[in-house]
Coordinates of C-alpha atoms (C1' of nucleotides) in Angstrom, one line a residue:
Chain A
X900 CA 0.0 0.0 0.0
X901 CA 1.5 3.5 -0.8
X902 CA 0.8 6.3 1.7
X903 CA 3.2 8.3 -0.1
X904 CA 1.5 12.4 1.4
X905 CA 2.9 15.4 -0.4
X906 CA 3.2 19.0 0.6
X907 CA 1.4 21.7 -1.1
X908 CA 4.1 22.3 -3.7
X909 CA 4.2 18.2 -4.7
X910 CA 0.5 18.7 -4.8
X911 CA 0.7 21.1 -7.4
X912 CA 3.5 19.5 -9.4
X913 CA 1.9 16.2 -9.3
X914 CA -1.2 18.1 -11.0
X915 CA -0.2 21.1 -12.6
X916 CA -1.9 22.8 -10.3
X917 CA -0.2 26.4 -8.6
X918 CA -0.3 25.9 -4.7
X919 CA -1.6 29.1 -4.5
X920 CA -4.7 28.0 -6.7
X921 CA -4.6 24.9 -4.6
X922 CA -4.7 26.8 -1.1
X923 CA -7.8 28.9 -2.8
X924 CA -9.9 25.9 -3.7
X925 CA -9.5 25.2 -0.1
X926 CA -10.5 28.5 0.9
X927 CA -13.7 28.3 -0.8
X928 CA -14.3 24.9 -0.1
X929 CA -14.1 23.2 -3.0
X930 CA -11.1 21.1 -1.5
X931 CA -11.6 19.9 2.2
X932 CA -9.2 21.2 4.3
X933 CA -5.9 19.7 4.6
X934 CA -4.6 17.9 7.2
X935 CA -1.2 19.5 9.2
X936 CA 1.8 18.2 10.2
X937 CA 3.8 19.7 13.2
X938 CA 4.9 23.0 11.5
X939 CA 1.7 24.2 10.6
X940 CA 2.2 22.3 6.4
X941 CA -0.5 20.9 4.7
X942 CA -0.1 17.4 4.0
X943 CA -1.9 15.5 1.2
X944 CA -2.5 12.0 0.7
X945 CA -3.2 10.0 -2.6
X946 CA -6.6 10.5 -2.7
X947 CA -7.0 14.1 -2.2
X948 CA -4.4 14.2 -5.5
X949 CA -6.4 12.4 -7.4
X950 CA -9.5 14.6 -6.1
X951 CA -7.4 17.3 -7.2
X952 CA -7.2 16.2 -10.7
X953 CA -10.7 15.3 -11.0
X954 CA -10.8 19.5 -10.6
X955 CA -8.3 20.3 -12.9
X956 CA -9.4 17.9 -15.8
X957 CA -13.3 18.9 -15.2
X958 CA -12.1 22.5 -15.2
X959 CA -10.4 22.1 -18.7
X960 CA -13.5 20.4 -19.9
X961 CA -14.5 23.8 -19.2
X962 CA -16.8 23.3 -16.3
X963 CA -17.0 26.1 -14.0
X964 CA -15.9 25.6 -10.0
X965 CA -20.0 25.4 -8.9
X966 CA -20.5 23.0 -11.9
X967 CA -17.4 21.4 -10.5
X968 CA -18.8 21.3 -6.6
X969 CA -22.1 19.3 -8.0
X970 CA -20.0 17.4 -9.9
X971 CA -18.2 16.0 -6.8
X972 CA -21.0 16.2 -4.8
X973 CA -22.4 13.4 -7.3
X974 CA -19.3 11.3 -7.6
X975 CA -19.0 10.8 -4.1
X976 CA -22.5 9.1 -4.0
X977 CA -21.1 5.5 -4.9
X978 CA -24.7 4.3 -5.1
X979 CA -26.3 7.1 -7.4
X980 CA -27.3 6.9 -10.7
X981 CA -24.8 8.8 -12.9
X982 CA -27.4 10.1 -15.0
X983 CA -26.9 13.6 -13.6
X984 CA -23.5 13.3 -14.3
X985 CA -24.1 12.3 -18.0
X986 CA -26.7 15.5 -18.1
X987 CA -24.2 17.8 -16.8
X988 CA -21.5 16.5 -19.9
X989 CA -24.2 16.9 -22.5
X990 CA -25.7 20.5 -21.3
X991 CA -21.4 21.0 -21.2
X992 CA -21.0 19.8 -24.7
X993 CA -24.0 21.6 -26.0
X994 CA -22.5 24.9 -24.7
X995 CA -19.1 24.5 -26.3
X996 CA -20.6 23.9 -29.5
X997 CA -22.1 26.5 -29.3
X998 CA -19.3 29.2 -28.7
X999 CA -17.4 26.7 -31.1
X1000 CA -20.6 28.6 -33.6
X1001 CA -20.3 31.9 -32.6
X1002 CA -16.1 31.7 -33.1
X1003 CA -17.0 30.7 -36.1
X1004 CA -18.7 33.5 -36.6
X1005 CA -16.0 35.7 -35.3
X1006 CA -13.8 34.1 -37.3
X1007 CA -15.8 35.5 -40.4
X1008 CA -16.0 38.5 -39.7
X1009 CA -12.7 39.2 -38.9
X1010 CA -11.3 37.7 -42.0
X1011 CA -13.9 39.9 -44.2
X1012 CA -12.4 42.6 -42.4
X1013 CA -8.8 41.6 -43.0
X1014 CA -9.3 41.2 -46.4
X1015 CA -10.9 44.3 -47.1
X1016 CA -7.4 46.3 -46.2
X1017 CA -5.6 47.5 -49.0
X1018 CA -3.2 49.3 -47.4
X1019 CA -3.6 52.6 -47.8
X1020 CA -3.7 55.0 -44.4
X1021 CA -6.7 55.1 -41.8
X1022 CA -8.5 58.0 -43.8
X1023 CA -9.9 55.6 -46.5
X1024 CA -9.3 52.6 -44.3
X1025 CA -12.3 50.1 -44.7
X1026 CA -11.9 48.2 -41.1
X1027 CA -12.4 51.8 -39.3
X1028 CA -15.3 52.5 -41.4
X1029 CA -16.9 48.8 -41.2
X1030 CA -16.5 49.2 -37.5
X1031 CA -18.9 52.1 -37.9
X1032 CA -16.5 54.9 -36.8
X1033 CA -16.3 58.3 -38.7
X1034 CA -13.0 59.7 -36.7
X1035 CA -13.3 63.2 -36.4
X1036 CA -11.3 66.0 -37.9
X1037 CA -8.7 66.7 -34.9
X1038 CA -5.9 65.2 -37.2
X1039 CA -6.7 66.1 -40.7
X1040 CA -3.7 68.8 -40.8
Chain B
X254 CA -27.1 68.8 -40.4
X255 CA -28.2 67.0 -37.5
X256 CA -27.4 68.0 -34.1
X257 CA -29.3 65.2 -32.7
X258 CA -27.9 64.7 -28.8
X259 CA -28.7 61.7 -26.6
X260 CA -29.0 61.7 -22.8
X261 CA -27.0 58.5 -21.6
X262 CA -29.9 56.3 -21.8
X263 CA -30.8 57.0 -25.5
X264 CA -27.2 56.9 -26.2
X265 CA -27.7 52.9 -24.3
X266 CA -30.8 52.4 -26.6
X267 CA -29.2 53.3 -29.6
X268 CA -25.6 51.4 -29.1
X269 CA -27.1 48.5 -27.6
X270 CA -24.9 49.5 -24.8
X271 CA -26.1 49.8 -21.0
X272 CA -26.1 53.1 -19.2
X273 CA -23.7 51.5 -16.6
X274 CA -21.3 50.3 -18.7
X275 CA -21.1 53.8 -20.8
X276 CA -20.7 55.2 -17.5
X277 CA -18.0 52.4 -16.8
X278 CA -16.3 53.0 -20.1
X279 CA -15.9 56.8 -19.4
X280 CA -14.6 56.2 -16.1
X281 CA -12.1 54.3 -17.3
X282 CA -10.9 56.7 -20.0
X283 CA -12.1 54.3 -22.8
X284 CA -14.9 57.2 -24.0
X285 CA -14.2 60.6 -23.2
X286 CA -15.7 63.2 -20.4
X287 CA -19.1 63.5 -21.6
X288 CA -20.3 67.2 -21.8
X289 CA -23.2 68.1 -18.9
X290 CA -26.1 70.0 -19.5
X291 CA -27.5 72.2 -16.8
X292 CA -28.7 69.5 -13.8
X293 CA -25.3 68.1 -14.9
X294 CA -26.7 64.8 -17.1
X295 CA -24.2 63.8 -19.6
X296 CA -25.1 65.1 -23.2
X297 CA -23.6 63.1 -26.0
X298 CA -23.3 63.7 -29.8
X299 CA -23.8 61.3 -32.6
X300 CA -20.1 61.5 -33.2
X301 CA -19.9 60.0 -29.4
X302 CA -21.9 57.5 -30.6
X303 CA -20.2 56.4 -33.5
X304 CA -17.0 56.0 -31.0
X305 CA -19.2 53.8 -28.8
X306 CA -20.7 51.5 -32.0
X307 CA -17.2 51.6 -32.5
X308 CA -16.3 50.1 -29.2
X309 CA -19.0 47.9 -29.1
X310 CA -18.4 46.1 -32.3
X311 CA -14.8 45.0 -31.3
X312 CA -15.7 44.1 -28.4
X313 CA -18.2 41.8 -30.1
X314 CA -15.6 40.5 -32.1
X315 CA -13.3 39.3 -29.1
X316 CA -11.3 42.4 -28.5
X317 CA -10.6 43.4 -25.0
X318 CA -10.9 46.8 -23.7
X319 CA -7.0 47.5 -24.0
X320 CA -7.2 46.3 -27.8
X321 CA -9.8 48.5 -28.2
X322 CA -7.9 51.4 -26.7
X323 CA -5.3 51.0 -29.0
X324 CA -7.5 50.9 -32.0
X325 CA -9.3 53.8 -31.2
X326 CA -5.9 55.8 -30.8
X327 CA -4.8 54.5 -34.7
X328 CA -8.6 55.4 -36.1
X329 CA -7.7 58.6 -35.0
X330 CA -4.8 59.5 -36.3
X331 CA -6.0 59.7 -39.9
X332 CA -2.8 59.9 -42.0
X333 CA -1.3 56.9 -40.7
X334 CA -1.1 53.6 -42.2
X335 CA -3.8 51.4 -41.5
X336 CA -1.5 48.6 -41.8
X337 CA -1.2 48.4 -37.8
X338 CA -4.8 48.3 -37.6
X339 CA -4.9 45.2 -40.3
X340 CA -2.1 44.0 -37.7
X341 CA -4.5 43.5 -34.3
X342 CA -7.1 42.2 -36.8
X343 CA -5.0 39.4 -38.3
X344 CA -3.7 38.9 -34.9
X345 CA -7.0 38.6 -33.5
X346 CA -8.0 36.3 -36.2
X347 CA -5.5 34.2 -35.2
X348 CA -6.3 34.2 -31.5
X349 CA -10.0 33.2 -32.6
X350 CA -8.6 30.0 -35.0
X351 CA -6.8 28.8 -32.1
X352 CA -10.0 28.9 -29.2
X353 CA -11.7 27.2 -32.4
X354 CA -9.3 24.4 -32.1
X355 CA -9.4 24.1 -28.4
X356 CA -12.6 23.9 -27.9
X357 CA -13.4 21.5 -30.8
X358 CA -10.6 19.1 -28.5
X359 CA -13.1 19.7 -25.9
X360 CA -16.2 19.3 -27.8
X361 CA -14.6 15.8 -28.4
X362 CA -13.0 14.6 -25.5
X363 CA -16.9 15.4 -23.9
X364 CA -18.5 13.6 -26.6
X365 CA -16.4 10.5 -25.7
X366 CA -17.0 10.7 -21.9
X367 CA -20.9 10.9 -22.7
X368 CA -20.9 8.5 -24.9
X369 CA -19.0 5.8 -22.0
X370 CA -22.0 6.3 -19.7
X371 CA -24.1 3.3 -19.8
X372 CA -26.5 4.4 -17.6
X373 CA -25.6 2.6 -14.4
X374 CA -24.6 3.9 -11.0
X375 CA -21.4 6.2 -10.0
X376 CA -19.5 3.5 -9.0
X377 CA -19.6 2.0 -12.0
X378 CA -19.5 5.4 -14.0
X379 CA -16.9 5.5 -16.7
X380 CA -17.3 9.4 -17.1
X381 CA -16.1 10.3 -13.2
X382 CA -13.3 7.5 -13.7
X383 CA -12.3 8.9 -17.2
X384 CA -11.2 12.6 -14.9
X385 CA -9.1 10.0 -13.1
X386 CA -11.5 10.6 -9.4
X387 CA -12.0 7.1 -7.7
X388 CA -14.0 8.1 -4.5
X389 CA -13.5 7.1 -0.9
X390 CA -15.9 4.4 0.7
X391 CA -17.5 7.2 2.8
X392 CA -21.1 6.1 0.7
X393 CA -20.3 2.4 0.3
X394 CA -23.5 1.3 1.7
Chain C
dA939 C1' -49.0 67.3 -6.8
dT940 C1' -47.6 63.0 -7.2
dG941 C1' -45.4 59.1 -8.8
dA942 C1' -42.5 56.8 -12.1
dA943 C1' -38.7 56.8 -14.8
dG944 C1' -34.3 58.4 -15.5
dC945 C1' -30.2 60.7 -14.1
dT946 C1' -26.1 61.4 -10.5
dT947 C1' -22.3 59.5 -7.4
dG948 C1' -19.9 56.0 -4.8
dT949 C1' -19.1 51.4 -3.4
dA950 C1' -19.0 46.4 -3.6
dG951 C1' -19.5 42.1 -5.9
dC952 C1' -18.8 38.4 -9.7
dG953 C1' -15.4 34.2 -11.3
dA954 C1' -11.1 32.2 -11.2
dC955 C1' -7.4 33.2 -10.2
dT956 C1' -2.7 36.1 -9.5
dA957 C1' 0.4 39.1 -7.0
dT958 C1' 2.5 41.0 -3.0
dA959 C1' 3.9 41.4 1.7
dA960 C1' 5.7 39.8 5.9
dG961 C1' 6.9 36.2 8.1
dG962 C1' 8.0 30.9 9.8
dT963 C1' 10.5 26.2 8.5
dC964 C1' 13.7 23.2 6.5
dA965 C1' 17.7 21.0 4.2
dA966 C1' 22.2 21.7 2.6
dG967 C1' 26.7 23.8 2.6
dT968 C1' 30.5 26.1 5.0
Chain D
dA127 C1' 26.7 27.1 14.4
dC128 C1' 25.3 29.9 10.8
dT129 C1' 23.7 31.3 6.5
dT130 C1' 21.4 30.7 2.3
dG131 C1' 17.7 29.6 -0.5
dA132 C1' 13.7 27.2 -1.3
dC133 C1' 9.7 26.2 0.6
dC134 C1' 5.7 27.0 3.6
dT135 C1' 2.1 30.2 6.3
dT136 C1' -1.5 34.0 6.4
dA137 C1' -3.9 38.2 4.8
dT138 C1' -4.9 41.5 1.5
dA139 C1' -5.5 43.6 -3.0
dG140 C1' -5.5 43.4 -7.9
dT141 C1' -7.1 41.6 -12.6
dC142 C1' -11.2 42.0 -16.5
dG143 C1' -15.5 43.6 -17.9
dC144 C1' -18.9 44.5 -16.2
dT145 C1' -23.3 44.3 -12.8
dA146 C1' -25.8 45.5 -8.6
dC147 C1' -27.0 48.4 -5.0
dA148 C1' -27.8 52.6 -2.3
dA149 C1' -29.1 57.2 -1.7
dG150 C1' -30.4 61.2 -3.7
dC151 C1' -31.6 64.7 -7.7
dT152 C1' -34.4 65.8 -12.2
dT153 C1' -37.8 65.3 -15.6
dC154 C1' -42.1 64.1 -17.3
dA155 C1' -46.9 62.5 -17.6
dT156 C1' -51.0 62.4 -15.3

DNA sequence: ATGAAGCTTGTAGCGACTATAAGGTCAAGT
DNA sequence: ACTTGACCTTATAGTCGCTACAAGCTTCAT
């Protein structure tokens, strides 16, 4: 059996984690708090490393830290149905593809824009003017 | 000519902008000191509000408030080259093709955990073991 | 005259960190 | 034994782009 603990710093190594953003995940309860040893250290075992992860993988899945919270709140029910967890991955997915959309529109529109510059100087310039701005005359010598 | 002004909330109606966030933008030197009329309400000019349609288009298209800064300083200077201006675009554009890749790596790493779940019970559930969490026994009957 | 809507200012809050300060602890080297 | 440097502790403030709230003044329609 490994009991191999780790201080804040191995924590964050061994997730990619900064201890700083570990400490604050602590602070607002996301993570439990951490056990102590003699000096005042927080000490982590296995487990809350791999709880750890579950947090940083869920958060690059792009799930917020309260969608995160309900998430562990429902993994740590052995016994529940993980249909609520499925439910929160679809609604997830269904959002990304939908900024994946509106990027795409982005996307567009800046390359319309792009390709619309010939050049020239900001007086005839076809991005200032498809932005809808009419500088004023302050400049014009 | 028309020397239609706009009280702060018509200004909001016509940008598609709220009052607060004109207010916000001035405070932060994005739009300049509005001129006040008598009981000291901001008056603004359709020229103000071609700065703020300005404004709020790049935002729309992904630029921050700094960007925007910077733009607004080059539409203004109208003898320069608009080539800097082409610049943040093309730059932007990039930014935007590369948040289109990521999230299309997350739109399919969520379609595969979805797809795993099979309906059963967290303890069984491939979706919380696929982000690498295997809870304690604290619920284990 | 009254009430609602709109304006003013200032301050505080959101999410998810990040930065800074001021100090305590530990291991290694001299 | 002492110093150095890396690590740990706490608390507080800052980031971005707003948004919300409070407390009061003005304008307008009824």
């Amino acid at each position: 059996m490994s009991t191999r603990t780790f201080t804040v710093g191995q924590l964050a190594q061994a997730t990619g984690t900064r201890a700083v953003t570990i400490r604050y995940y602590e602070r607002i309860g996301l993570l439990p708090s951490a056990a102590r040893n003699a000096s005042g250290y927080r000490v982590y075992t296995a487990q809350e490393r791999d709880r750890l992860r579950f947090v940083r993988r869920s958060r690059a899945l792009g799930f917020s830290l309260e969608d995160i919270r309900d998430l562990l709140e429902l993994a740590d029910h052995r016994r529940s149905s993980c249909a609520a967890v499925d439910a929160k991955i679809t609604q997830k997915l269904e959002q990304v593809r939908q900024s994946i959309c509106d990027m795409q529109g982005l996307e567009q529109e800046l390359e319309r824009l792009s390709s619309c510059c010939q050049g020239g100087v900001i007086e005839e310039c076809r991005i200032i003017e498809s932005l809808g701005y009419e500088p004023g005359d302050g400049h014009r010598r």
